[in-house]
Coordinates of C-alpha atoms in Angstrom, one line a residue:
M892 CA -0.7 -72.1 -16.0
S893 CA -2.1 -68.8 -17.3
R894 CA -4.3 -66.3 -15.5
A895 CA -6.7 -63.8 -17.0
E896 CA -5.6 -60.5 -15.7
G897 CA -2.8 -59.4 -13.3
L898 CA -2.2 -56.0 -11.7
R899 CA -3.6 -53.2 -13.7
A900 CA -3.3 -49.4 -13.5
N901 CA -6.0 -48.4 -15.9
S902 CA -7.9 -46.0 -13.6
S903 CA -7.4 -44.2 -10.3
Q904 CA -7.3 -47.5 -8.5
F905 CA -5.2 -50.7 -9.0
T906 CA -7.1 -53.8 -9.9
L907 CA -5.9 -57.4 -9.5
E908 CA -7.8 -60.2 -11.2
G909 CA -10.3 -57.5 -12.1
V910 CA -11.0 -56.5 -8.5
P911 CA -9.9 -53.2 -6.8
F912 CA -6.6 -53.8 -5.0
L913 CA -4.8 -51.7 -2.4
I914 CA -1.1 -52.7 -2.2
L915 CA 0.0 -53.1 1.4
G916 CA 3.7 -53.8 0.8
G917 CA 6.9 -54.3 2.7
S918 CA 10.5 -54.8 1.7
I919 CA 12.6 -57.7 3.0
H920 CA 15.8 -58.4 1.1
Y921 CA 16.5 -62.1 0.9
F922 CA 20.3 -61.4 0.6
R923 CA 20.2 -59.6 4.0
V924 CA 18.4 -62.4 5.9
P925 CA 19.8 -65.9 6.6
R926 CA 17.9 -68.3 4.4
A927 CA 16.9 -70.4 7.5
Y928 CA 14.9 -67.3 8.7
W929 CA 13.1 -66.4 5.4
E930 CA 10.0 -68.2 6.5
D931 CA 9.9 -66.6 9.9
R932 CA 10.2 -63.1 8.5
L933 CA 7.5 -63.6 5.8
L934 CA 5.1 -65.2 8.3
K935 CA 5.6 -62.1 10.5
M936 CA 4.9 -59.9 7.4
K937 CA 1.7 -61.7 6.6
A938 CA 0.6 -61.5 10.3
C939 CA 1.1 -57.8 10.2
G940 CA -1.5 -57.4 7.5
L941 CA 0.7 -56.9 4.5
N942 CA -0.3 -58.5 1.2
T943 CA 2.8 -57.8 -1.0
L944 CA 6.5 -58.5 -0.6
T945 CA 9.0 -56.3 -2.4
T946 CA 12.7 -57.1 -2.9
Y947 CA 15.7 -55.8 -4.7
V948 CA 17.9 -58.2 -6.7
P949 CA 21.7 -57.5 -6.2
W950 CA 23.6 -58.0 -9.5
N951 CA 27.0 -58.0 -7.7
L952 CA 26.0 -61.1 -5.7
H953 CA 24.4 -63.0 -8.5
E954 CA 27.2 -62.4 -11.0
P955 CA 30.4 -62.0 -8.8
E956 CA 32.6 -62.7 -11.8
R957 CA 31.8 -61.9 -15.3
G958 CA 29.7 -64.7 -16.8
T959 CA 29.6 -66.7 -13.5
F960 CA 26.1 -66.7 -12.0
N961 CA 24.9 -67.8 -8.5
F962 CA 21.2 -68.3 -7.8
Q963 CA 21.8 -71.0 -5.2
D964 CA 21.4 -71.3 -1.4
Q965 CA 21.3 -67.9 0.2
L966 CA 20.8 -66.4 -3.3
D967 CA 18.0 -68.7 -4.4
L968 CA 15.7 -66.0 -5.6
K969 CA 13.2 -68.5 -7.1
A970 CA 12.9 -70.3 -3.7
Y971 CA 12.4 -66.9 -1.9
V972 CA 9.6 -65.8 -4.3
T973 CA 8.0 -69.2 -4.2
L974 CA 8.0 -69.2 -0.4
A975 CA 6.3 -65.8 -0.5
A976 CA 3.6 -67.3 -2.7
E977 CA 3.1 -70.1 -0.2
M978 CA 2.6 -67.5 2.5
G979 CA -0.2 -65.9 0.4
L980 CA 1.9 -62.8 -0.5
W981 CA 2.1 -61.1 -3.9
V982 CA 5.5 -59.9 -5.0
I983 CA 6.8 -56.8 -6.6
L984 CA 10.3 -57.4 -8.0
R985 CA 12.9 -54.7 -8.2
P986 CA 15.7 -56.2 -10.4
G987 CA 17.7 -53.0 -11.1
P988 CA 20.3 -53.5 -12.5
Y989 CA 21.1 -50.6 -10.1
I990 CA 19.3 -50.9 -6.8
C991 CA 20.9 -48.3 -4.4
A992 CA 19.8 -50.2 -1.2
E993 CA 22.8 -48.9 0.9
W994 CA 24.6 -51.8 -0.9
D995 CA 28.1 -51.7 -2.4
L996 CA 28.0 -49.7 -5.7
G997 CA 24.2 -49.9 -5.6
G998 CA 24.4 -53.6 -6.5
L999 CA 26.5 -53.1 -9.6
P1000 CA 29.5 -55.5 -9.9
S1001 CA 32.8 -53.9 -9.3
W1002 CA 34.3 -55.7 -12.3
L1003 CA 32.5 -53.2 -14.5
L1004 CA 35.0 -50.6 -13.2
Q1005 CA 37.9 -52.5 -14.9
D1006 CA 37.1 -50.4 -17.9
K1007 CA 38.5 -47.0 -17.2
F1008 CA 36.0 -45.4 -19.6
M1009 CA 33.0 -47.1 -18.0
Q1010 CA 29.8 -45.1 -17.7
L1011 CA 27.5 -46.8 -15.3
R1012 CA 23.7 -46.5 -15.7
T1013 CA 24.0 -45.3 -19.3
T1014 CA 23.9 -46.8 -22.8
Y1015 CA 27.7 -47.0 -22.8
P1016 CA 28.4 -50.2 -24.9
G1017 CA 30.4 -51.9 -22.1
F1018 CA 27.5 -51.4 -19.6
V1019 CA 24.8 -52.4 -22.1
D1020 CA 26.6 -55.6 -23.0
A1021 CA 27.0 -56.6 -19.4
V1022 CA 23.4 -55.8 -18.5
N1023 CA 22.1 -57.8 -21.5
L1024 CA 24.1 -60.9 -20.4
Y1025 CA 22.9 -60.5 -16.8
F1026 CA 19.3 -60.0 -17.8
D1027 CA 19.4 -63.1 -20.1
K1028 CA 20.2 -65.2 -17.0
L1029 CA 18.0 -63.2 -14.5
V1030 CA 14.9 -63.2 -16.6
S1031 CA 15.2 -67.0 -17.2
V1032 CA 15.0 -67.4 -13.4
I1033 CA 12.1 -65.0 -12.7
K1034 CA 10.0 -65.4 -15.9
P1035 CA 8.2 -68.6 -14.6
L1036 CA 7.4 -66.7 -11.4
M1037 CA 5.3 -64.0 -13.1
F1038 CA 1.6 -63.7 -12.5
E1039 CA 0.7 -64.7 -16.0
D1040 CA 2.6 -68.0 -15.6
G1041 CA 0.9 -68.8 -12.3
G1042 CA 3.5 -67.1 -10.1
P1043 CA 3.2 -64.3 -7.4
I1044 CA 5.1 -61.5 -9.2
I1045 CA 2.5 -58.9 -10.1
A1046 CA 4.8 -56.0 -11.0
V1047 CA 8.4 -55.3 -11.9
Q1048 CA 10.3 -52.1 -11.3
V1049 CA 12.4 -50.6 -14.1
E1050 CA 15.8 -49.5 -12.7
N1051 CA 15.7 -47.4 -9.5
E1052 CA 15.4 -43.7 -8.8
Y1053 CA 16.9 -42.8 -12.2
G1054 CA 15.3 -39.4 -12.1
S1055 CA 18.0 -38.4 -9.5
Y1056 CA 20.8 -39.6 -11.9
A1057 CA 19.4 -38.9 -15.4
K1058 CA 22.6 -38.9 -17.4
D1059 CA 21.3 -40.6 -20.5
E1060 CA 17.8 -40.2 -21.9
K1061 CA 18.1 -43.5 -23.9
Y1062 CA 19.0 -45.5 -20.8
M1063 CA 15.6 -46.1 -19.2
P1064 CA 13.9 -47.1 -22.5
F1065 CA 16.8 -49.6 -22.9
I1066 CA 16.1 -51.1 -19.4
K1067 CA 12.4 -51.2 -20.1
D1068 CA 13.1 -53.1 -23.4
C1069 CA 15.4 -55.5 -21.5
L1070 CA 12.4 -56.7 -19.6
L1071 CA 9.8 -56.5 -22.4
S1072 CA 11.9 -58.2 -25.1
R1073 CA 12.6 -61.1 -22.7
G1074 CA 8.9 -61.7 -22.2
I1075 CA 8.0 -59.8 -19.0
K1076 CA 4.4 -58.7 -19.4
E1077 CA 3.4 -57.7 -15.8
L1078 CA 2.9 -54.1 -14.8
L1079 CA 6.1 -52.0 -15.0
L1080 CA 6.8 -49.3 -12.5
T1081 CA 9.4 -46.6 -11.8
S1082 CA 10.4 -45.3 -8.4
D1083 CA 11.6 -41.8 -7.7
N1084 CA 11.9 -39.3 -4.9
W1085 CA 10.1 -36.0 -5.2
E1086 CA 13.0 -34.4 -7.1
G1087 CA 13.4 -37.3 -9.4
L1088 CA 9.8 -37.2 -10.5
R1089 CA 10.5 -34.0 -12.4
Y1090 CA 12.2 -36.0 -15.1
G1091 CA 10.1 -37.5 -17.9
G1092 CA 8.6 -40.9 -17.6
M1093 CA 8.0 -43.7 -20.2
E1094 CA 4.9 -44.7 -22.0
G1095 CA 3.2 -47.7 -20.3
V1096 CA 5.3 -47.4 -17.1
L1097 CA 3.6 -46.3 -13.9
K1098 CA 5.4 -43.6 -11.8
T1099 CA 5.6 -44.1 -8.0
I1100 CA 7.1 -41.9 -5.3
N1101 CA 9.6 -42.4 -2.4
L1102 CA 9.2 -40.4 0.8
Q1103 CA 9.0 -40.3 4.5
R1104 CA 6.8 -37.3 5.2
L1105 CA 4.0 -35.7 3.3
S1106 CA 5.9 -32.5 2.5
F1107 CA 5.7 -30.2 -0.6
G1108 CA 2.3 -31.8 -1.7
A1109 CA 4.3 -34.8 -2.8
I1110 CA 1.2 -37.1 -3.4
Q1111 CA -0.7 -34.4 -5.3
Y1112 CA 2.5 -33.8 -7.3
L1113 CA 2.5 -37.4 -8.3
A1114 CA -1.2 -37.3 -9.1
D1115 CA -0.7 -34.3 -11.3
K1116 CA 2.1 -36.1 -13.2
Q1117 CA -0.2 -38.9 -14.2
P1118 CA -3.9 -38.2 -13.9
Q1119 CA -6.4 -41.0 -13.6
K1120 CA -3.7 -43.5 -12.5
P1121 CA -3.4 -45.3 -9.1
L1122 CA -1.0 -43.6 -6.6
M1123 CA 1.7 -45.5 -4.8
V1124 CA 4.4 -44.7 -2.3
M1125 CA 7.0 -47.3 -3.5
E1126 CA 9.4 -46.5 -0.6
Y1127 CA 7.8 -45.3 2.6
W1128 CA 10.9 -45.0 4.7
S1129 CA 10.1 -46.6 8.0
G1130 CA 13.4 -45.5 9.5
W1131 CA 16.8 -44.7 8.1
F1132 CA 20.3 -46.2 7.7
D1133 CA 23.4 -45.4 9.7
V1134 CA 27.0 -44.4 8.9
W1135 CA 30.1 -44.8 10.9
G1136 CA 30.9 -42.1 13.4
E1137 CA 27.4 -40.6 13.6
H1138 CA 24.3 -41.5 15.7
H1139 CA 21.8 -44.3 15.1
H1140 CA 18.8 -43.0 13.2
V1141 CA 15.3 -43.6 14.7
F1142 CA 11.9 -42.6 13.5
H1143 CA 9.4 -42.6 16.3
A1144 CA 6.5 -45.0 15.9
E1145 CA 3.8 -42.5 16.4
D1146 CA 5.3 -40.1 13.8
M1147 CA 5.5 -42.9 11.3
L1148 CA 2.0 -44.2 12.0
A1149 CA 0.4 -40.7 11.5
V1150 CA 1.9 -40.5 8.0
V1151 CA 1.1 -44.1 7.0
S1152 CA -2.5 -43.6 8.2
E1153 CA -2.9 -40.5 6.1
I1154 CA -1.5 -42.2 3.0
L1155 CA -4.0 -45.1 3.4
E1156 CA -6.9 -42.8 4.1
R1157 CA -6.2 -41.2 0.7
G1158 CA -6.5 -44.6 -1.0
V1159 CA -2.8 -44.6 -1.8
S1160 CA -1.0 -47.9 -2.0
I1161 CA 2.2 -48.2 0.1
N1162 CA 5.4 -50.2 0.5
L1163 CA 7.2 -50.0 3.8
Y1164 CA 10.9 -49.6 3.1
M1165 CA 12.1 -51.4 5.1
F1166 CA 9.6 -53.8 6.8
H1167 CA 12.6 -55.8 8.0
G1168 CA 16.1 -54.5 7.2
G1169 CA 18.4 -57.3 8.2
T1170 CA 22.2 -57.2 7.8
S1171 CA 24.7 -56.1 5.2
F1172 CA 26.9 -59.1 6.0
G1173 CA 30.5 -59.2 5.1
F1174 CA 31.9 -56.2 3.1
M1175 CA 28.7 -55.4 1.3
N1176 CA 27.7 -52.1 2.9
G1177 CA 27.5 -49.0 0.7
A1178 CA 28.5 -45.4 1.4
M1179 CA 27.3 -41.9 1.1
D1180 CA 29.2 -39.0 -0.6
F1181 CA 27.6 -35.6 -0.8
G1182 CA 31.0 -33.9 -0.5
T1183 CA 32.1 -36.1 2.4
Y1184 CA 32.6 -39.8 2.1
K1185 CA 30.7 -41.7 4.8
P1186 CA 30.6 -45.5 4.8
Q1187 CA 27.6 -47.3 6.2
V1188 CA 27.6 -49.7 9.1
T1189 CA 27.0 -53.5 8.8
S1190 CA 23.7 -53.4 10.6
Y1191 CA 20.7 -52.6 8.3
D1192 CA 18.3 -52.5 11.2
Y1193 CA 16.8 -49.3 9.7
D1194 CA 14.6 -48.9 12.8
A1195 CA 12.1 -51.0 10.8
P1196 CA 9.0 -52.7 12.2
L1197 CA 11.0 -55.9 12.5
S1198 CA 14.4 -55.4 14.0
E1199 CA 17.7 -56.6 12.5
A1200 CA 17.2 -59.9 14.3
G1201 CA 13.6 -60.2 13.3
D1202 CA 12.1 -59.1 16.6
Y1203 CA 8.9 -57.1 17.0
T1204 CA 9.1 -53.4 17.7
P1205 CA 6.4 -50.9 18.8
K1206 CA 6.0 -50.0 15.1
Y1207 CA 4.9 -53.6 14.3
Q1208 CA 2.0 -53.7 16.6
L1209 CA 0.8 -50.2 15.7
L1210 CA 1.0 -51.1 12.0
R1211 CA -0.8 -54.4 12.5
N1212 CA -3.7 -52.6 14.2
L1213 CA -3.9 -50.1 11.3
F1214 CA -3.6 -52.7 8.5
S1215 CA -6.2 -54.9 10.2
Q1216 CA -8.8 -52.2 9.3
Y1217 CA -8.1 -52.9 5.6
H1218 CA -8.9 -56.7 5.9
S1219 CA -12.4 -58.2 6.1
E1220 CA -11.0 -61.3 7.9
P1221 CA -9.0 -61.5 11.1
L1222 CA -5.2 -61.4 10.6
P1223 CA -3.2 -64.5 11.2
E1224 CA -1.7 -65.2 14.7
V1225 CA 1.5 -63.4 15.3
P1226 CA 4.4 -66.0 15.3
S1227 CA 6.4 -66.3 18.6
S1228 CA 9.6 -64.4 18.9
Q1229 CA 12.9 -66.2 18.5
K1230 CA 14.9 -66.6 21.8
K1231 CA 18.2 -64.9 22.2
K1232 CA 21.2 -66.0 24.3
A1233 CA 24.1 -64.1 25.9
Y1234 CA 26.7 -66.8 25.5
D1235 CA 29.6 -66.8 28.0
P1236 CA 32.5 -64.7 27.1
V1237 CA 35.2 -66.5 25.1
V1238 CA 38.9 -65.9 25.5
I1239 CA 41.3 -65.4 22.7
Q1240 CA 43.4 -68.5 22.4
R1241 CA 45.6 -68.0 19.3
H1242 CA 46.8 -65.3 17.0
L1243 CA 48.4 -64.9 13.6
S1244 CA 49.9 -61.7 12.3
L1245 CA 48.9 -60.2 9.0
W1246 CA 52.4 -60.7 7.7
D1247 CA 52.3 -64.4 8.5
S1248 CA 49.0 -64.7 6.6
L1249 CA 50.2 -63.3 3.3
H1250 CA 51.3 -66.7 1.8
F1251 CA 47.6 -67.8 2.1
T1252 CA 46.6 -65.1 -0.4
D1253 CA 46.7 -65.5 -4.2
K1254 CA 50.1 -64.9 -5.9
P1255 CA 51.1 -61.3 -5.3
H1256 CA 51.1 -58.9 -8.2
R1257 CA 54.1 -56.9 -9.2
S1258 CA 53.9 -53.6 -11.0
E1259 CA 55.8 -50.3 -11.4
S1260 CA 52.9 -48.1 -10.4
P1261 CA 50.1 -49.1 -7.9
V1262 CA 47.1 -50.9 -9.4
N1263 CA 43.6 -50.2 -8.0
M1264 CA 41.9 -53.3 -6.6
E1265 CA 39.4 -53.8 -9.4
N1266 CA 42.2 -54.1 -11.9
L1267 CA 44.4 -56.6 -10.0
P1268 CA 44.8 -59.9 -11.9
V1269 CA 43.0 -62.0 -9.3
N1270 CA 39.6 -63.9 -9.2
N1271 CA 39.9 -65.1 -12.8
N1272 CA 41.0 -61.7 -13.9
N1273 CA 37.8 -60.1 -12.5
G1274 CA 39.8 -58.1 -10.0
Q1275 CA 39.3 -57.7 -6.3
S1276 CA 35.9 -56.5 -5.2
Y1277 CA 36.0 -56.1 -1.5
G1278 CA 38.1 -56.2 1.6
Y1279 CA 41.7 -55.1 2.1
T1280 CA 44.7 -54.7 -0.3
L1281 CA 48.3 -54.6 0.8
Y1282 CA 50.8 -52.5 -1.2
E1283 CA 54.5 -52.9 -0.5
T1284 CA 57.5 -51.1 -2.0
T1285 CA 61.1 -50.3 -1.0
I1286 CA 62.2 -46.9 0.3
T1287 CA 65.7 -45.6 1.1
S1288 CA 64.9 -42.5 3.0
G1289 CA 62.4 -40.9 5.4
G1290 CA 60.5 -37.7 4.7
A1291 CA 57.1 -36.5 3.6
L1292 CA 54.7 -39.2 2.4
N1293 CA 51.7 -37.8 0.5
S1294 CA 48.7 -39.8 -0.6
K1295 CA 47.5 -37.1 -3.0
N1296 CA 44.1 -38.3 -2.0
N1297 CA 44.7 -41.5 -4.0
V1298 CA 43.9 -43.9 -1.1
R1299 CA 40.4 -45.4 -1.2
D1300 CA 39.3 -45.4 1.6
R1301 CA 41.7 -45.8 4.6
A1302 CA 45.3 -47.1 4.9
L1303 CA 47.5 -48.1 7.7
V1304 CA 51.1 -47.2 6.8
F1305 CA 54.0 -49.3 8.0
V1306 CA 57.8 -49.0 7.7
D1307 CA 59.5 -52.4 8.2
R1308 CA 56.1 -53.6 9.6
K1309 CA 56.0 -51.0 12.3
C1310 CA 52.9 -48.7 12.0
V1311 CA 53.8 -45.1 11.5
G1312 CA 50.4 -43.6 10.8
S1313 CA 47.4 -43.7 8.6
F1314 CA 45.8 -42.1 5.5
D1315 CA 42.1 -41.3 4.9
Y1316 CA 40.2 -38.6 3.1
K1317 CA 41.2 -36.1 5.8
T1318 CA 44.7 -37.1 6.5
Q1319 CA 46.8 -37.2 3.3
E1320 CA 50.3 -36.6 4.5
L1321 CA 52.5 -38.0 7.2
T1322 CA 56.2 -38.0 8.0
L1323 CA 58.2 -41.2 7.7
P1324 CA 61.1 -41.7 10.1
D1325 CA 64.7 -41.6 8.8
G1326 CA 66.5 -44.9 8.6
K1327 CA 69.5 -46.6 7.1
G1328 CA 69.5 -48.6 3.9
E1329 CA 66.5 -50.1 2.1
R1330 CA 63.3 -50.5 4.1
T1331 CA 59.9 -51.8 3.3
L1332 CA 57.0 -49.4 3.1
S1333 CA 53.6 -51.1 3.4
L1334 CA 50.1 -49.6 3.0
L1335 CA 47.2 -51.8 4.1
V1336 CA 44.3 -50.2 2.3
E1337 CA 40.6 -50.9 3.2
N1338 CA 37.7 -50.6 0.8
C1339 CA 35.2 -49.3 3.3
G1340 CA 32.3 -49.6 0.9
R1341 CA 31.5 -48.1 -2.5
V1342 CA 29.0 -45.2 -2.8
N1343 CA 25.6 -46.5 -3.6
Y1344 CA 23.7 -43.3 -4.5
G1345 CA 24.5 -40.1 -6.3
K1346 CA 26.6 -38.9 -9.2
A1347 CA 29.9 -40.4 -8.1
L1348 CA 29.2 -44.0 -9.1
D1349 CA 31.8 -44.0 -11.9
E1350 CA 34.5 -42.9 -9.4
Q1351 CA 34.3 -45.9 -7.1
R1352 CA 37.5 -47.7 -7.8
K1353 CA 39.2 -48.7 -4.6
G1354 CA 42.7 -49.5 -3.3
I1355 CA 45.4 -47.0 -4.4
V1356 CA 44.1 -45.2 -7.5
G1357 CA 47.1 -43.0 -8.4
D1358 CA 50.6 -42.1 -7.3
I1359 CA 51.8 -42.0 -3.7
L1360 CA 54.6 -39.4 -3.3
L1361 CA 57.7 -39.6 -1.0
N1362 CA 59.4 -36.2 -0.9
H1363 CA 57.4 -35.2 -4.0
T1364 CA 58.6 -38.2 -6.0
P1365 CA 56.2 -41.0 -7.1
L1366 CA 56.9 -44.3 -5.5
R1367 CA 57.5 -47.2 -7.9
G1368 CA 58.1 -51.0 -7.8
F1369 CA 55.0 -52.3 -5.9
T1370 CA 54.2 -55.8 -4.7
T1371 CA 50.4 -56.1 -4.1
F1372 CA 48.5 -58.7 -2.1
C1373 CA 44.8 -59.2 -2.4
L1374 CA 43.2 -59.7 1.1
D1375 CA 39.5 -60.0 0.2
M1376 CA 39.3 -62.7 3.0
K1377 CA 37.0 -65.0 1.0
P1378 CA 36.1 -68.4 2.4
G1379 CA 39.0 -70.1 0.6
F1380 CA 41.5 -67.8 2.3
M1381 CA 39.8 -68.2 5.7
K1382 CA 39.8 -72.0 5.3
R1383 CA 43.6 -72.0 4.6
L1384 CA 44.1 -69.6 7.5
M1385 CA 42.2 -71.6 10.0
S1386 CA 43.9 -74.9 9.1
S1387 CA 47.4 -73.3 9.3
G1388 CA 49.9 -74.6 11.8
Q1389 CA 51.4 -71.2 12.3
W1390 CA 49.0 -69.8 14.9
K1391 CA 50.7 -68.7 18.1
S1392 CA 49.3 -69.1 21.6
D1393 CA 51.5 -66.6 23.5
L1394 CA 49.3 -63.5 23.4
R1395 CA 52.1 -61.3 24.7
S1396 CA 53.7 -61.6 21.3
A1397 CA 50.5 -60.7 19.4
F1398 CA 51.1 -58.4 16.5
I1399 CA 48.6 -55.9 15.1
P1400 CA 47.2 -56.0 12.5
G1401 CA 46.4 -59.7 12.8
F1402 CA 43.9 -62.5 13.2
F1403 CA 42.7 -63.5 16.7
Q1404 CA 40.9 -66.8 17.2
A1405 CA 38.5 -68.0 19.9
R1406 CA 36.2 -71.0 20.2
L1407 CA 32.5 -70.5 21.1
F1408 CA 30.8 -73.5 22.9
V1409 CA 27.3 -73.9 21.5
D1410 CA 24.8 -76.3 22.9
D1411 CA 21.4 -77.2 21.3
P1412 CA 19.4 -75.4 20.3
P1413 CA 21.7 -72.6 19.0
R1414 CA 20.3 -69.1 19.6
D1415 CA 20.7 -65.8 18.0
T1416 CA 23.2 -63.6 19.8
F1417 CA 25.1 -60.3 19.5
I1418 CA 28.9 -60.1 19.5
R1419 CA 30.3 -57.3 21.5
L1420 CA 34.0 -56.2 21.3
P1421 CA 34.7 -53.5 24.0
G1422 CA 38.4 -52.8 24.1
W1423 CA 38.9 -53.7 20.4
G1424 CA 39.5 -51.1 17.7
K1425 CA 38.5 -51.8 14.1
G1426 CA 38.3 -54.8 11.9
V1427 CA 36.1 -57.8 10.7
V1428 CA 34.6 -60.8 12.5
F1429 CA 34.2 -64.3 11.0
I1430 CA 32.3 -67.2 12.4
N1431 CA 33.5 -70.6 10.9
G1432 CA 35.0 -68.6 8.0
Q1433 CA 31.8 -66.7 7.3
N1434 CA 32.1 -62.9 7.3
L1435 CA 29.7 -61.3 9.7
G1436 CA 30.8 -57.8 9.0
R1437 CA 32.9 -54.9 10.3
H1438 CA 33.3 -53.6 13.8
W1439 CA 34.7 -50.1 14.7
F1440 CA 34.9 -48.6 18.1
I1441 CA 33.6 -45.2 16.9
G1442 CA 30.1 -46.6 16.5
P1443 CA 27.2 -46.1 16.4
Q1444 CA 27.1 -49.9 16.0
H1445 CA 28.7 -51.6 19.0
F1446 CA 27.7 -55.2 18.1
L1447 CA 27.5 -57.7 15.3
Y1448 CA 24.4 -59.8 14.8
L1449 CA 25.2 -63.5 14.9
P1450 CA 22.3 -65.7 13.7
G1451 CA 21.7 -68.8 15.6
A1452 CA 21.1 -70.6 12.3
W1453 CA 24.8 -70.0 11.5
L1454 CA 25.8 -71.9 14.6
R1455 CA 24.2 -75.1 13.5
N1456 CA 27.0 -76.5 11.5
G1457 CA 30.4 -75.9 9.9
E1458 CA 33.3 -77.9 8.8
N1459 CA 35.6 -76.1 11.2
Q1460 CA 33.7 -77.0 14.3
V1461 CA 34.4 -79.7 16.9
N1462 CA 31.3 -81.7 17.7
T1463 CA 30.6 -83.4 21.0
M1464 CA 27.2 -85.0 21.4
C1465 CA 24.6 -82.2 21.4
S1466 CA 27.1 -79.4 21.6
R1467 CA 29.8 -77.9 19.4
F1468 CA 32.7 -75.5 19.3
M1469 CA 32.5 -72.8 16.7
Q1470 CA 35.6 -70.8 15.5
I1471 CA 35.4 -67.1 15.8
I1472 CA 38.2 -65.1 14.2
V1473 CA 38.6 -61.4 14.5
F1474 CA 40.8 -59.5 12.1
E1475 CA 41.9 -56.5 14.1
E1476 CA 43.7 -53.4 12.8
Q1477 CA 44.2 -51.2 15.9
K1478 CA 43.9 -52.7 19.4
T1479 CA 42.8 -55.9 21.0
D1480 CA 41.2 -57.2 24.2
D1481 CA 41.7 -60.8 25.4
K1482 CA 38.1 -61.7 25.1
I1483 CA 34.9 -61.5 23.0
L1484 CA 31.5 -60.8 24.7
F1485 CA 27.9 -61.7 23.8
S1486 CA 24.6 -60.1 24.5
E1487 CA 20.9 -60.8 24.1
S1488 CA 20.3 -57.4 22.7
P1489 CA 22.0 -55.0 20.4
D1490 CA 23.7 -51.7 21.4
H1491 CA 22.9 -49.1 18.7
G1492 CA 24.7 -46.3 20.5
K1493 CA 23.3 -42.8 20.7
T1494 CA 20.3 -42.0 18.6
I1495 CA 19.0 -39.1 16.6
D1496 CA 15.4 -38.6 15.3
V1497 CA 15.4 -38.9 11.5
Y1498 CA 12.5 -36.4 11.4
K1499 CA 15.0 -33.7 12.4
L1500 CA 17.2 -34.4 9.3
P1501 CA 16.1 -32.2 6.3
F1502 CA 17.8 -34.4 3.7
C1503 CA 15.3 -37.2 4.3
T1504 CA 12.6 -35.0 2.9
L1505 CA 14.3 -34.8 -0.5
L1506 CA 16.2 -38.1 -0.9

C-alpha cells in the first residue's frame, strides 16, 4: 500500500499527509520493557496525548555474534512498531548504528573491538563492512514499516549526536547513504546537543536539538542554522540517569512542565526522552568517563513521566493536561495501574561457590599473557561481551602486585582462593602475603559496563588489557574462564547436584539460591537485598541486573510477567515456585526481601548540575 505524502519539512512547520503536524513524541525502548508490557506502556503514552513513539535500535542485541541476527521475542522490532500503529501512534526510528542510550558501548557490538585497530563511528573499513551487513538485515525488517509502504514510521534518524564526536567527515554521509541506498525514503533527521550543532549538517537531512533547559538561546540557534525549517527538540530530557555511588537524579515536575510549555508555545515539536525509561536488564548498562569512569545503574527509571515499573508520576498528569490543549478531541481514558506485591521474604536454601561452578563454563583458555575478554576464543570466536572473567596463574612469592591500570573495571584478587584485596581505577597496587611453594593467584574481573558517550569508545576493551606485575615482573601462564553467566550456563548451574545446604560453609564469591512462591496472578515486585554486598540477581536463569550496596539503587525491578512461567519452576495448581539466584562477591544475608515500591536512595535535583545544559 502506498500513500501520497509522509512527514515533510519544507517550511517552518512539519506537514504530514499535507496537513500541518506538531510532533508530540515520547521515547520508550522496547528492549528495556518486558514484551508483555509493551501494550500497557503504549496505551499510557497515547492516553497522555502523545502522537509519536520514538525508539532506538540496539545493534549489540540484534547481532550478538557476527552474522547472527535476532529480531524475535523481546527483540521483535516489527511487532513493536506494528503495535504502535495499532495504538494510533506514529513512529520515529533511531537505528544508529551508535545510539548512546546509557547502553553498553552505545549499542555497538563488543566483537568490533576484536580488531585492535578498530575505529568506531568512522569509515574505517572494518567498521564500514560490519555496518553494511547489519543494515542489510535491519532495513529488510523496517522497510515494510515505512509510511510510504503503509506503515507508521514517518522519519528515521541518521546516527546519533555525531556532532559531539566528529572524527570523520565522511562518516555521516556514509550512514545517510546506508539508509537511502536500501530504499528508505522517509524524512531523515540528525540529533545533537547545543555543542554538536556547531558541526556541519548534510543536504536533505533535518537538524534537531537535544536539551533540558532553554539556555544559550538554543532554539534560536537551531533556527539560525536552518532557516525556514520546522524546529524540533528530539531529546527533551525529562529526567536523568544514575551512576553507582552518587545520588538518584530527579527533575521536578513543575520545572519540567515550564520548559515543555514554552517549547510548545513556540510551535516547536518535541520528543520526551524518556517518556518511560524501563530497565537496563542484565549487564547492558553503559558508563560515563569524563576523566573518571562511572558505571550506570541497572534501573533506567530516569525520573520519567512513567516510572521504571510503568506507574504514573506527577509529571504524567501535568503533561496530560498540557498535551490535551493540542488535541481537538478528548484524550483516551487513562489505563488502570498495575498492582504490585511485596512477596514474603525468602530464605537462602543452597549455595555453590564460584570455584565449584567453573566446570560449567566453556573450556578455559590458556595463554602466556592475559587476553582481554573480547578476544577470548568463546561464543563462536566472537569473544566475551559481558559479565565476569576469571584469570588464574601460578606464583611462587608474595610481594607488590600492580595492575598498571590494566584491570577493566574491577577485580577481586585471591591467593589460593582466599581474597587478599581488590583492584579498580583508584586502587592499582596491593601486597600479596608470603607463602611456601607454588600458589594460585586468581583475579575475578568484572566488566561494569562500557562507556556509551564521548571520545573513549575505541578504548572499551574489558577484562585484563595488559600486563599485571608482581615485584615489577609481568606475570605469565594464564588460565582464563569466561563467566558471562548466559542462560546456558545458568541452566547447567541450576541443575547441578553440587549445591550445598549448610550455609555455615558458604563461600564468597558464590551463587546463593532461594525459591519464591508465586500465586496467581503474579505481580510486579521489587527485590531488596539489605545485608548483601555486590553482585547479580537471576530469576529462573534470567539476568535482572546488578546490585551494589553503595547505591543509589537499592532494589531490582522484577516484572510480574517474568513470574508466569519458566522451565526451572515447580508448579502446584494455581501457584508456582520460582528460582532466584544471587551471585554475590562480598557479603551475604540469609534472606531476600521484596517491596511494593522502589528505593532510589538519596536524590539530587538535575537542574543543579551544569553538565546537563551542555550534554
